[in-house]
């Protein structure tokens, strides 16, 4: 199946673009936010992706909260370092990774305050 054949039926949690997720992220092998192989994890929610008349709902998983912020930051910086579109501010993937980092950072700091 080609990426262009995917049609998103519902947007994902935390601003995740379902069409940008890899097979491994959809199957729960890698973090939906940063792409790291999962050891400890937590549920994020679900995304629904359609191909033709078939809709499939996938549960999304993220790194354990103790490592989410670090992995999200590394993923964002690693992507931006080699992406020309990130330098011009026109990269949807880079923005998604930065948004994931921002959400993880806020969650970590809001969770530690209470």
PDB file of C-alpha atoms in Angstrom, residues 37-96:
ATOM      1  CA  UNK A  37      11.355   1.330  20.024  1.00  0.00           C
ATOM      2  CA  UNK A  38       8.995   0.889  22.943  1.00  0.00           C
ATOM      3  CA  UNK A  39      10.038  -0.791  26.167  1.00  0.00           C
ATOM      4  CA  UNK A  40       7.910   1.020  28.746  1.00  0.00           C
ATOM      5  CA  UNK A  41       4.880   2.660  27.229  1.00  0.00           C
ATOM      6  CA  UNK A  42       1.617   4.456  27.818  1.00  0.00           C
ATOM      7  CA  UNK A  43      -1.518   4.735  25.659  1.00  0.00           C
ATOM      8  CA  UNK A  44      -2.070   7.941  23.683  1.00  0.00           C
ATOM      9  CA  UNK A  45      -5.429   7.248  22.094  1.00  0.00           C
ATOM     10  CA  UNK A  46      -6.385   5.960  18.665  1.00  0.00           C
ATOM     11  CA  UNK A  47      -6.287   6.943  15.005  1.00  0.00           C
ATOM     12  CA  UNK A  48      -8.528   5.639  12.254  1.00  0.00           C
ATOM     13  CA  UNK A  49      -7.099   5.183   8.786  1.00  0.00           C
ATOM     14  CA  UNK A  50      -9.069   4.195   5.728  1.00  0.00           C
ATOM     15  CA  UNK A  51      -8.145   2.494   2.499  1.00  0.00           C
ATOM     16  CA  UNK A  52     -11.069   2.423   0.138  1.00  0.00           C
ATOM     17  CA  UNK A  53     -14.178   1.332   2.045  1.00  0.00           C
ATOM     18  CA  UNK A  54     -12.163  -0.226   4.892  1.00  0.00           C
ATOM     19  CA  UNK A  55     -11.497   1.738   8.070  1.00  0.00           C
ATOM     20  CA  UNK A  56      -8.977   0.445  10.605  1.00  0.00           C
ATOM     21  CA  UNK A  57      -8.537   1.888  14.082  1.00  0.00           C
ATOM     22  CA  UNK A  58      -5.080   1.627  15.632  1.00  0.00           C
ATOM     23  CA  UNK A  59      -4.236   2.237  19.282  1.00  0.00           C
ATOM     24  CA  UNK A  60      -1.243   4.574  19.597  1.00  0.00           C
ATOM     25  CA  UNK A  61       1.462   4.206  22.220  1.00  0.00           C
ATOM     26  CA  UNK A  62       4.137   6.576  23.464  1.00  0.00           C
ATOM     27  CA  UNK A  63       7.292   6.166  25.502  1.00  0.00           C
ATOM     28  CA  UNK A  64       6.959   5.857  29.239  1.00  0.00           C
ATOM     29  CA  UNK A  65       6.450   9.360  30.661  1.00  0.00           C
ATOM     30  CA  UNK A  66       9.946   9.391  32.151  1.00  0.00           C
ATOM     31  CA  UNK A  67      11.583   9.291  28.728  1.00  0.00           C
ATOM     32  CA  UNK A  68       9.022  10.941  26.443  1.00  0.00           C
ATOM     33  CA  UNK A  69      10.431  14.467  26.630  1.00  0.00           C
ATOM     34  CA  UNK A  70      14.020  13.431  25.917  1.00  0.00           C
ATOM     35  CA  UNK A  71      13.082  11.203  22.990  1.00  0.00           C
ATOM     36  CA  UNK A  72      10.717  13.797  21.549  1.00  0.00           C
ATOM     37  CA  UNK A  73      13.453  16.443  21.691  1.00  0.00           C
ATOM     38  CA  UNK A  74      16.008  14.140  20.055  1.00  0.00           C
ATOM     39  CA  UNK A  75      13.546  13.222  17.307  1.00  0.00           C
ATOM     40  CA  UNK A  76      12.749  16.890  16.579  1.00  0.00           C
ATOM     41  CA  UNK A  77      16.397  18.005  16.531  1.00  0.00           C
ATOM     42  CA  UNK A  78      17.555  14.947  14.591  1.00  0.00           C
ATOM     43  CA  UNK A  79      14.964  15.567  11.910  1.00  0.00           C
ATOM     44  CA  UNK A  80      15.541  19.329  11.714  1.00  0.00           C
ATOM     45  CA  UNK A  81      19.323  18.917  11.385  1.00  0.00           C
ATOM     46  CA  UNK A  82      18.973  17.281   7.980  1.00  0.00           C
ATOM     47  CA  UNK A  83      15.773  18.872   6.689  1.00  0.00           C
ATOM     48  CA  UNK A  84      15.928  21.878   4.372  1.00  0.00           C
ATOM     49  CA  UNK A  85      12.184  22.490   4.729  1.00  0.00           C
ATOM     50  CA  UNK A  86      12.616  22.837   8.514  1.00  0.00           C
ATOM     51  CA  UNK A  87      15.036  25.702   7.925  1.00  0.00           C
ATOM     52  CA  UNK A  88      12.346  27.618   6.064  1.00  0.00           C
ATOM     53  CA  UNK A  89       9.598  26.691   8.522  1.00  0.00           C
ATOM     54  CA  UNK A  90       7.624  24.748   5.898  1.00  0.00           C
ATOM     55  CA  UNK A  91       8.042  21.173   7.180  1.00  0.00           C
ATOM     56  CA  UNK A  92       4.928  19.462   8.507  1.00  0.00           C
ATOM     57  CA  UNK A  93       6.943  16.574   9.958  1.00  0.00           C
ATOM     58  CA  UNK A  94       9.280  18.930  11.804  1.00  0.00           C
ATOM     59  CA  UNK A  95       6.327  20.877  13.172  1.00  0.00           C
ATOM     60  CA  UNK A  96       4.638  17.649  14.301  1.00  0.00           C
TER      61      UNK A  96
END
